[in-house]
PDB file of C-alpha atoms and ligand atoms in Angstrom:
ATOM      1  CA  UNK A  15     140.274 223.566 226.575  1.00  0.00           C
ATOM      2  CA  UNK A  16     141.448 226.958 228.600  1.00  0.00           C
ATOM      3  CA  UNK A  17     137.872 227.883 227.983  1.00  0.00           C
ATOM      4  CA  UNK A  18     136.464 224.748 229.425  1.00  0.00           C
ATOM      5  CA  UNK A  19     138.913 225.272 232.704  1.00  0.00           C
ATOM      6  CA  UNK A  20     137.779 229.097 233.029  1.00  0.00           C
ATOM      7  CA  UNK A  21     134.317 228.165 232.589  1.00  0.00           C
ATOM      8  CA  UNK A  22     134.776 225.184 235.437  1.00  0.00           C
ATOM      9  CA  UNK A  23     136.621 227.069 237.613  1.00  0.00           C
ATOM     10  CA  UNK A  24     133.792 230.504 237.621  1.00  0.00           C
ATOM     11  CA  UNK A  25     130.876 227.956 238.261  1.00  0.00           C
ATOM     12  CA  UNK A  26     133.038 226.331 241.186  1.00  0.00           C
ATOM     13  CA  UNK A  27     133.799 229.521 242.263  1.00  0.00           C
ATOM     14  CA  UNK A  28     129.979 230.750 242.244  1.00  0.00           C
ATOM     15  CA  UNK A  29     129.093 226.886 243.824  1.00  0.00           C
ATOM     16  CA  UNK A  30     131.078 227.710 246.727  1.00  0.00           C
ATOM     17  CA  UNK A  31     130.111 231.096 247.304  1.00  0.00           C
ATOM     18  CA  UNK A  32     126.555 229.755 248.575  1.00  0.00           C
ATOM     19  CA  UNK A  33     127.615 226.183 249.620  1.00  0.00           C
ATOM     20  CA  UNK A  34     129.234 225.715 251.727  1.00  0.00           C
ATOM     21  CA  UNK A  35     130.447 229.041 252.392  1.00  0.00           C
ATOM     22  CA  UNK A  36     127.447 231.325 252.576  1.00  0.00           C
ATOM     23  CA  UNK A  37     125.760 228.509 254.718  1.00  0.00           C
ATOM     24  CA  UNK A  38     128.308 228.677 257.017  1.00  0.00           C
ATOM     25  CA  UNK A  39     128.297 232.158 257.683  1.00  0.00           C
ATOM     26  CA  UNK A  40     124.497 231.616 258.521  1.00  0.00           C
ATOM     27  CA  UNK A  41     125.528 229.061 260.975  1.00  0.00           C
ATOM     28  CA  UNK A  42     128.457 230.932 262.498  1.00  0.00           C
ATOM     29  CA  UNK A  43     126.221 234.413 262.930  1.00  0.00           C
ATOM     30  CA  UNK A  44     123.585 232.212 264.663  1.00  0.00           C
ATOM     31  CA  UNK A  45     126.299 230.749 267.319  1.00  0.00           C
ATOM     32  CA  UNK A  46     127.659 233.988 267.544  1.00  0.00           C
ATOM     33  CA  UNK A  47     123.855 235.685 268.903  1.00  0.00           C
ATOM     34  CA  UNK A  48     123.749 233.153 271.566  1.00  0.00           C
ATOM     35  CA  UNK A  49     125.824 236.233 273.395  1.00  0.00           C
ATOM     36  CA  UNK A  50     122.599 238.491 273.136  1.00  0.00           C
ATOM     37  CA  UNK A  51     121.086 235.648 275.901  1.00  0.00           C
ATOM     38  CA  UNK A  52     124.390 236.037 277.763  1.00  0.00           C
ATOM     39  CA  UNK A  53     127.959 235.193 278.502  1.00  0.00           C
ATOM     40  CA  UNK A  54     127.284 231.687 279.307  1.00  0.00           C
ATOM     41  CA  UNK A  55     124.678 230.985 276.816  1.00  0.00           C
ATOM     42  CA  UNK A  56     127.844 231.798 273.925  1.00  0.00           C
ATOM     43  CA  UNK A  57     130.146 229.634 275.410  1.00  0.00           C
ATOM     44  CA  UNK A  58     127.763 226.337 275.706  1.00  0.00           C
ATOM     45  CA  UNK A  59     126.787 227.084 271.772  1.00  0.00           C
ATOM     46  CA  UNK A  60     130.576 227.755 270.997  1.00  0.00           C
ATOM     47  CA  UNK A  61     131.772 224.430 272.775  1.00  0.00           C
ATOM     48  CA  UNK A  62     128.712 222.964 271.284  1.00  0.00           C
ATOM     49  CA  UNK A  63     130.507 223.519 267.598  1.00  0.00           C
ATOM     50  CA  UNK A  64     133.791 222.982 269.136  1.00  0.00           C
ATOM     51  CA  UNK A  65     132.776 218.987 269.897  1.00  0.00           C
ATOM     52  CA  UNK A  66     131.405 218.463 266.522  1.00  0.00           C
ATOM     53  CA  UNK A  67     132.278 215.041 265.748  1.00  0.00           C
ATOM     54  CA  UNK A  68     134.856 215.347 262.984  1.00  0.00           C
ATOM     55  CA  UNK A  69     135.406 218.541 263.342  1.00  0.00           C
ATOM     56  CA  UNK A  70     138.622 218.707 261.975  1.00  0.00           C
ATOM     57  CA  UNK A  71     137.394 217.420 258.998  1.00  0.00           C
ATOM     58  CA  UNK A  72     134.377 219.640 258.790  1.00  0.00           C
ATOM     59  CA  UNK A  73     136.979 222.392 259.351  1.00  0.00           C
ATOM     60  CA  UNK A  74     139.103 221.898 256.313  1.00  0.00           C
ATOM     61  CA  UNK A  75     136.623 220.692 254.052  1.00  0.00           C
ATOM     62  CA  UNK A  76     133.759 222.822 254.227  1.00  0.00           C
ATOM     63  CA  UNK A  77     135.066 226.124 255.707  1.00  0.00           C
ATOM     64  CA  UNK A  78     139.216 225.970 255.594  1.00  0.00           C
ATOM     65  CA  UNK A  79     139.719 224.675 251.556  1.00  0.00           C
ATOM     66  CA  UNK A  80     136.223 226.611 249.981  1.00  0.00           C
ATOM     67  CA  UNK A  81     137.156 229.954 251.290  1.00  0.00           C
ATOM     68  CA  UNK A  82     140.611 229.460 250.435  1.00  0.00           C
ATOM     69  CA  UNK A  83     139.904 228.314 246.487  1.00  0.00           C
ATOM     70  CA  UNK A  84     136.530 231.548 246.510  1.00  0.00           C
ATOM     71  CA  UNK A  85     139.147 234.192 247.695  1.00  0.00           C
ATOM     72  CA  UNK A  86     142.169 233.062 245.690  1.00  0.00           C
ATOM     73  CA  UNK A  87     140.534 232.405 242.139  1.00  0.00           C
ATOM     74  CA  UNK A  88     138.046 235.880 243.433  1.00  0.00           C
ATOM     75  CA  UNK A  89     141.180 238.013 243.483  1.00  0.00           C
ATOM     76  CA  UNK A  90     141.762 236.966 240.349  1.00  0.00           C
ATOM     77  CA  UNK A  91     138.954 237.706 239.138  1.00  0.00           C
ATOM     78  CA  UNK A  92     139.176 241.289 240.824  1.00  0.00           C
ATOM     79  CA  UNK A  93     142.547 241.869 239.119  1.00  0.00           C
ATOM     80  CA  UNK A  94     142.099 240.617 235.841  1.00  0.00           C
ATOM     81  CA  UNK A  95     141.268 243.519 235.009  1.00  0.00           C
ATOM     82  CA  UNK A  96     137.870 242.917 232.989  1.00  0.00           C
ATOM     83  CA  UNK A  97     135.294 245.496 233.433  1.00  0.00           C
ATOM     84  CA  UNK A  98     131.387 244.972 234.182  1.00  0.00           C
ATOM     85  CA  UNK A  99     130.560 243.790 230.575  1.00  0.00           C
ATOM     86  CA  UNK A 100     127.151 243.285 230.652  1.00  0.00           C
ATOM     87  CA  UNK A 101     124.825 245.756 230.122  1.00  0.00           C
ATOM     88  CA  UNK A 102     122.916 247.067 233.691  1.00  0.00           C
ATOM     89  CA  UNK A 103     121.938 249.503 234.618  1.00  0.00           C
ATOM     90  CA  UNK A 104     123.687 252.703 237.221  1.00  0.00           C
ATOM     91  CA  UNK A 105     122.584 250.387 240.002  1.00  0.00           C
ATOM     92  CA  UNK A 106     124.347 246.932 239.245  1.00  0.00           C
ATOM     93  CA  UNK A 107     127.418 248.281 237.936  1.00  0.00           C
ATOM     94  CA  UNK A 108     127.442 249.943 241.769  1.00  0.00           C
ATOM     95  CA  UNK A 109     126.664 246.678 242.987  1.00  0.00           C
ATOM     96  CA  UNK A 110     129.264 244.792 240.859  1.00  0.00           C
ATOM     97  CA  UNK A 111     132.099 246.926 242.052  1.00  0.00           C
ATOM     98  CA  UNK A 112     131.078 246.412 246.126  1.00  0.00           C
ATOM     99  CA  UNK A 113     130.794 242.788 245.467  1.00  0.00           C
ATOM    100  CA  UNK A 114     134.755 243.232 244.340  1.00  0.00           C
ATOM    101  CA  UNK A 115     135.779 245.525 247.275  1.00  0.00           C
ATOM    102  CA  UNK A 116     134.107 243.942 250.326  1.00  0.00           C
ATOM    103  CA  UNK A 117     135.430 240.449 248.530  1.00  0.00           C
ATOM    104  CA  UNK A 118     138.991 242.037 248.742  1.00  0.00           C
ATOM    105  CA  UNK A 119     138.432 243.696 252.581  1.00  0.00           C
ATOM    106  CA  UNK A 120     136.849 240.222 253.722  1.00  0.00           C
ATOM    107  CA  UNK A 121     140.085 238.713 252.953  1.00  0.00           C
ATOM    108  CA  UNK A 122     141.860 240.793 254.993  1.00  0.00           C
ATOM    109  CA  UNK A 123     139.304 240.787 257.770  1.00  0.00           C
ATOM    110  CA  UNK A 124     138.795 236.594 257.486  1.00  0.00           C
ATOM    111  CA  UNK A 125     142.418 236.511 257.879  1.00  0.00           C
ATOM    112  CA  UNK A 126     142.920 238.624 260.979  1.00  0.00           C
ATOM    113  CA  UNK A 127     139.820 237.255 262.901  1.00  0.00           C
ATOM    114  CA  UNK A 128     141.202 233.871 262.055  1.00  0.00           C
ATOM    115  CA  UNK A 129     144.544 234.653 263.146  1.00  0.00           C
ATOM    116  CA  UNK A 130     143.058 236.346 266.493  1.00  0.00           C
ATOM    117  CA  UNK A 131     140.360 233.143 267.064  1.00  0.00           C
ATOM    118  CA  UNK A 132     140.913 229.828 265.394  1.00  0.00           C
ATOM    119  CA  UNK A 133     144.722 230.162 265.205  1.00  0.00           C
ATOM    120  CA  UNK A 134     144.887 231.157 269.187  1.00  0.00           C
ATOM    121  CA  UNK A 135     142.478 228.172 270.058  1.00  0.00           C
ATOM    122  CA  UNK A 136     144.935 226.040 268.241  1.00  0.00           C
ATOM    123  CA  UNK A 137     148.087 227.142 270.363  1.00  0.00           C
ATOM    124  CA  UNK A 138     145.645 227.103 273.685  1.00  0.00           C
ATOM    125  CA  UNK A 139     144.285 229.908 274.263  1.00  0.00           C
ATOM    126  CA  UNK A 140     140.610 230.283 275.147  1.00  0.00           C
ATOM    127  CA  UNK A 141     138.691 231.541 273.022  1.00  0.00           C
ATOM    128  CA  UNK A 142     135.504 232.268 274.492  1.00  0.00           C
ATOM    129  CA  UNK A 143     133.022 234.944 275.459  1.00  0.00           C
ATOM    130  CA  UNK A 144     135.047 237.224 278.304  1.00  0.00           C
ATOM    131  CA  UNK A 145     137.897 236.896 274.919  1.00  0.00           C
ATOM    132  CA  UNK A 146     135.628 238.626 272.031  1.00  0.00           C
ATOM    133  CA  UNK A 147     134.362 241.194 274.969  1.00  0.00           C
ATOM    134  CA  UNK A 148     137.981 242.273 274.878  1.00  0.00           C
ATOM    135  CA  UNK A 149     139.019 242.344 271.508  1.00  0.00           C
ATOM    136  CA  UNK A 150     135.438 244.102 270.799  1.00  0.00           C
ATOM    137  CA  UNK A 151     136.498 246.431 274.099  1.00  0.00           C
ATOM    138  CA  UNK A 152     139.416 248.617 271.620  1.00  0.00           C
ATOM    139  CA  UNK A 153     136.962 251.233 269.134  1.00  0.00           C
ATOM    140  CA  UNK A 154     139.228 250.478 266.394  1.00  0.00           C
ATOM    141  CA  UNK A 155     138.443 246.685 266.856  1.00  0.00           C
ATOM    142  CA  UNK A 156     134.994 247.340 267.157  1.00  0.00           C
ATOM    143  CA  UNK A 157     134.808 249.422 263.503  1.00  0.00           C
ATOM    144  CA  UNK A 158     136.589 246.788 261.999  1.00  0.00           C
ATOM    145  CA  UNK A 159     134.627 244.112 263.421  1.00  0.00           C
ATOM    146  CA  UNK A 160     131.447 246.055 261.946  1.00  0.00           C
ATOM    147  CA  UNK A 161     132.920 246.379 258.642  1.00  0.00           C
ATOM    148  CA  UNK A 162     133.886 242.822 258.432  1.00  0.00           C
ATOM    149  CA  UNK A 163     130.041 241.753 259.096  1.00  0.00           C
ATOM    150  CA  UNK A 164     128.514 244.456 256.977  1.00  0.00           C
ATOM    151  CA  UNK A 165     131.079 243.274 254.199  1.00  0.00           C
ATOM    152  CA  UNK A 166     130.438 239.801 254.634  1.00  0.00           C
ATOM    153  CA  UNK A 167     126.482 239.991 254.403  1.00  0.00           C
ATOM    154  CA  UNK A 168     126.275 242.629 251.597  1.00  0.00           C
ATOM    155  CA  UNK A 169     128.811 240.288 249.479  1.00  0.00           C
ATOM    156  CA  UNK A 170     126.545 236.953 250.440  1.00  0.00           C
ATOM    157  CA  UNK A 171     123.521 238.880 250.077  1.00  0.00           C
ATOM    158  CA  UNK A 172     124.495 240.941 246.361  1.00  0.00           C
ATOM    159  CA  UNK A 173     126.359 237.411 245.669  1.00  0.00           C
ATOM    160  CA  UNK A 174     122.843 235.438 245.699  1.00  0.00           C
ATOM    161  CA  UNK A 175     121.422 237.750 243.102  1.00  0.00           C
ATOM    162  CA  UNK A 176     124.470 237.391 240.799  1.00  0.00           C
ATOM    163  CA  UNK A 177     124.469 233.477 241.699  1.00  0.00           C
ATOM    164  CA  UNK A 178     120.612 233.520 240.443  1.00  0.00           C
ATOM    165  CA  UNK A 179     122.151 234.803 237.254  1.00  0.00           C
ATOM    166  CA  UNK A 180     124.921 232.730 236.543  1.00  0.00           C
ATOM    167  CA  UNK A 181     122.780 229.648 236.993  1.00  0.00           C
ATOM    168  CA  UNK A 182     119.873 231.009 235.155  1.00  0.00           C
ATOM    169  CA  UNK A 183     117.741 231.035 237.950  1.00  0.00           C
ATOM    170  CA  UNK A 184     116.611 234.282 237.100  1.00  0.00           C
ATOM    171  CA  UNK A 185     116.950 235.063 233.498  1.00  0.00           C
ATOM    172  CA  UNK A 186     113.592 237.963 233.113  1.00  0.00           C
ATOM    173  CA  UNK A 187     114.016 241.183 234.543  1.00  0.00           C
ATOM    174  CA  UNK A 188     110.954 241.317 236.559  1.00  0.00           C
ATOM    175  CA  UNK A 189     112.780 237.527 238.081  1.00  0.00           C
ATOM    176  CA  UNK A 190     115.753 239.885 238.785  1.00  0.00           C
ATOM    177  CA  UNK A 191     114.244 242.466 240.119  1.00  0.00           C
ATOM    178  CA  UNK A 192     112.206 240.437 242.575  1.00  0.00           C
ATOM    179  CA  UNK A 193     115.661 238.671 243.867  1.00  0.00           C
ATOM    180  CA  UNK A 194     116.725 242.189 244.076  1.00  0.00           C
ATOM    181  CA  UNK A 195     114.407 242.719 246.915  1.00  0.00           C
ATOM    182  CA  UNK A 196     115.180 239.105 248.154  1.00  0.00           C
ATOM    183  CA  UNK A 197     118.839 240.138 248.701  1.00  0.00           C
ATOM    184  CA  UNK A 198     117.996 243.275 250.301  1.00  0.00           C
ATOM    185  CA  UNK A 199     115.730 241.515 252.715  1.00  0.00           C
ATOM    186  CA  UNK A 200     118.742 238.809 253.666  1.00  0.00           C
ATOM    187  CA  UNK A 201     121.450 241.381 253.434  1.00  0.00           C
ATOM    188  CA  UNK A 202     118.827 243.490 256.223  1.00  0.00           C
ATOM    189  CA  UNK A 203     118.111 240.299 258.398  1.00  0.00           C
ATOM    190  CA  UNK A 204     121.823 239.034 258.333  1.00  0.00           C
ATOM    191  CA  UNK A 205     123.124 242.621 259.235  1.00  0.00           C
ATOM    192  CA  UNK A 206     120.671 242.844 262.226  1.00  0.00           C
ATOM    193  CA  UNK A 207     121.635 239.363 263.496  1.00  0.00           C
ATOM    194  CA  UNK A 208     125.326 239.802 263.258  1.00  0.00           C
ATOM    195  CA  UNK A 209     125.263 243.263 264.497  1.00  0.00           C
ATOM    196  CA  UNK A 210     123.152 242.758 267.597  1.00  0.00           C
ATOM    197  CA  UNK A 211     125.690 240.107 268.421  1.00  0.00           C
ATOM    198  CA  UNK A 212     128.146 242.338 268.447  1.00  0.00           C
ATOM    199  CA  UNK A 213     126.952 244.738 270.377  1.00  0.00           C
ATOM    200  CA  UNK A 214     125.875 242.001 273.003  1.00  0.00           C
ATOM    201  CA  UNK A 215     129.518 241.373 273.544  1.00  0.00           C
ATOM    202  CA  UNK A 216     130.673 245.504 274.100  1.00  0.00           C
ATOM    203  CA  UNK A 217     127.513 246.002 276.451  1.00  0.00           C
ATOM    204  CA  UNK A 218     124.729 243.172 277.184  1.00  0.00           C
ATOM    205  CA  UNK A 219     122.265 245.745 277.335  1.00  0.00           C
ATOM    206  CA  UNK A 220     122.767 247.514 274.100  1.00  0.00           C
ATOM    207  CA  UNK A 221     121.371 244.104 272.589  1.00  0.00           C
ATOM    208  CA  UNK A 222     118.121 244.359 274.011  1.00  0.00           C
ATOM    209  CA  UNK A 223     116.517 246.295 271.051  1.00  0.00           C
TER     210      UNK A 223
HETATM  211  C1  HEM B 315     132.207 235.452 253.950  1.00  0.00           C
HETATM  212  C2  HEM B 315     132.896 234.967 252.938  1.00  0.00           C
HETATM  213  C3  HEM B 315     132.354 234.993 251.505  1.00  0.00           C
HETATM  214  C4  HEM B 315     131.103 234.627 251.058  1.00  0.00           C
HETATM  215  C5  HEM B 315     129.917 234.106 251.863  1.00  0.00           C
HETATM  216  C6  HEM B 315     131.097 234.823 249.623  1.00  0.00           C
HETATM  217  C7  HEM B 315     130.026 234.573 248.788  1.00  0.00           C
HETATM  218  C8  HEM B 315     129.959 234.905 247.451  1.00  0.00           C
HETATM  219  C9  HEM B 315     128.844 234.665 246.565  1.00  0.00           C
HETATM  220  C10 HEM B 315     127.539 233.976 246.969  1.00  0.00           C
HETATM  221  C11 HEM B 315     129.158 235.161 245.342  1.00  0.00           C
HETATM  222  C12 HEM B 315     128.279 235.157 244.075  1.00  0.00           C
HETATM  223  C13 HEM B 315     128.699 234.106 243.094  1.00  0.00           C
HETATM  224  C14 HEM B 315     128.153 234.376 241.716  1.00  0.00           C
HETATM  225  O1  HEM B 315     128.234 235.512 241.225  1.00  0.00           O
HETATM  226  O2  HEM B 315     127.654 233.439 241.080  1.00  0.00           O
HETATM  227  C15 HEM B 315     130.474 235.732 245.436  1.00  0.00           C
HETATM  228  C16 HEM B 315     131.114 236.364 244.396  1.00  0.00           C
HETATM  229  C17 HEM B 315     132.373 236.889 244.485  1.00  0.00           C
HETATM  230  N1  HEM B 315     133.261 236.757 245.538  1.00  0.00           N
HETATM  231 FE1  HEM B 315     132.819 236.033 247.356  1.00  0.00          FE
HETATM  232  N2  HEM B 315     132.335 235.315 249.237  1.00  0.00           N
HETATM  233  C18 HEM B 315     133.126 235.424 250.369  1.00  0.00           C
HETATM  234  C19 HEM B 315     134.435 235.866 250.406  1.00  0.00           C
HETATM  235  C20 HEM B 315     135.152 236.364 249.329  1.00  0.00           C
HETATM  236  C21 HEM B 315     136.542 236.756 249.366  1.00  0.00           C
HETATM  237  C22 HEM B 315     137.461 236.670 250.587  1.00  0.00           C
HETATM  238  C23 HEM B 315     136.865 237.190 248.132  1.00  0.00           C
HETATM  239  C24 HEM B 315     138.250 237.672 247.742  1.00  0.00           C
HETATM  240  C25 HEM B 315     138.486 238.579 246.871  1.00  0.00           C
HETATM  241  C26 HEM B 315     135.679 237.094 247.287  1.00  0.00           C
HETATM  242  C27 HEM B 315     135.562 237.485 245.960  1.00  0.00           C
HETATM  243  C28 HEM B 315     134.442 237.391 245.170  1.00  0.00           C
HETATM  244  C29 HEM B 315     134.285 237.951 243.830  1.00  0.00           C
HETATM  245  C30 HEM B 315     135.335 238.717 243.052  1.00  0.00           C
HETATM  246  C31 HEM B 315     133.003 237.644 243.400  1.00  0.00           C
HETATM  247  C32 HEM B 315     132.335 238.068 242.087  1.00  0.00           C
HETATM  248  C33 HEM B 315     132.407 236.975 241.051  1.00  0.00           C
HETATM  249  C34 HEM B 315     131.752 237.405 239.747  1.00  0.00           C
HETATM  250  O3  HEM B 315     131.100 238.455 239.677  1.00  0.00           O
HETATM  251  O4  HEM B 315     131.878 236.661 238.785  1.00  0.00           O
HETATM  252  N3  HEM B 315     134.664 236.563 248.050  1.00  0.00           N
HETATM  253  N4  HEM B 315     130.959 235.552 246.723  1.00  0.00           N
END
């Protein structure tokens, strides 16, 4: 029966990792490079999201409560202690431990940006373009800002190619070694979208590259 639970609870956790959660990051990367086309282009696509019918709802159900059950049940799995037991190669094993430390620094970072965005909207501030030009304005904010997106699309992007395993998507190795390339190619497109967006908000004319 404890097997049955562990075995639910790793497929839910592996579920989640892609839907909703890895779909939403899509979404929110896309809002976010509406700044690349300018201030006011941002804030129509960010008030756009913000009257989302049921968007309370949507909120708690498909961002709030999936990220909250994939980073509690993934520290666990981080400090469980069990080591990379199957048998890959130099590369994976490299691969397997970044999957475990940018899931441990995006749960940190999720929390902070939260805190500094969500939480602030909810006790009235606005949050809005001229708002993420100044927290992006401090050089610290602006490192940690770019480790929290490179974290979050190497961990989605390495995280599909160990999701192709788990649900024996891809069980040859030539399978696995084409997905290989397929991450690369999201992690790549992902990191260009979210880091052009960023830049967009420190200096409009940095984005056009
Ligand atoms: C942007 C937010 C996140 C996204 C999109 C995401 C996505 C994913 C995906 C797609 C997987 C692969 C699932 C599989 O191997 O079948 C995964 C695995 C993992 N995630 Fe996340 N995740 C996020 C945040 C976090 C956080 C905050 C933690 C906290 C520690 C975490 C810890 C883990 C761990 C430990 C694994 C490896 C599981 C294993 O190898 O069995 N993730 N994640």
């Amino acid at each position: 029966m404890p097997e049955n639970r562990e075995y639910f609870n790793r497929r839910l956790h592996s579920l989640l990792g892609v839907i909703p959660i890895g779909i939403f990051l899509i979404q929110h990367f896309i809002v976010n490079h509406f700044a690349v086309y300018g201030a006011s282009s941002f804030n129509a696509a960010a008030s756009f999201m913000e009257s989302l019918p049921f968007r309370y709802a949507l909120e708690i159900f498909i961002i709030f409560l999936p990220i909250l059950y994939h980073a509690i049940y993934g520290l666990y799995i981080v400090f469980q202690g069990k080591n990379n037991t199957r048998r890959y190669g130099y590369f994976r094993n490299w691969m397997f431990l970044l999957q475990r430390v940018t899931g441990v620094f995006l749960l940190i970072f999720i929390a902070w940006h939260v805190w500094e965005t969500r939480v602030q909207a909810a006790l009235g501030v606005d949050v809005n373009y001229d708002m993420m030009a100044d927290i992006l304005s401090s050089p610290w904010m602006l490192a940690f800002y770019i480790a929290g997106v490179l974290s979050a699309t190497f961990h989605f992007a390495n995280g599909l190619w160990s999701f192709a395993v788990s649900w024996g998507i891809t069980i040859t190795p030539r399978s696995q070694l084409i997905m290989t390339y397929v991450s690369i190619g999201v992690f790549v497109v992902l990191s260009f979208v979210g880091i052009r967006a960023i830049l967009a908000f420190i200096n409009p004319d940095l984005a056009n590259i």
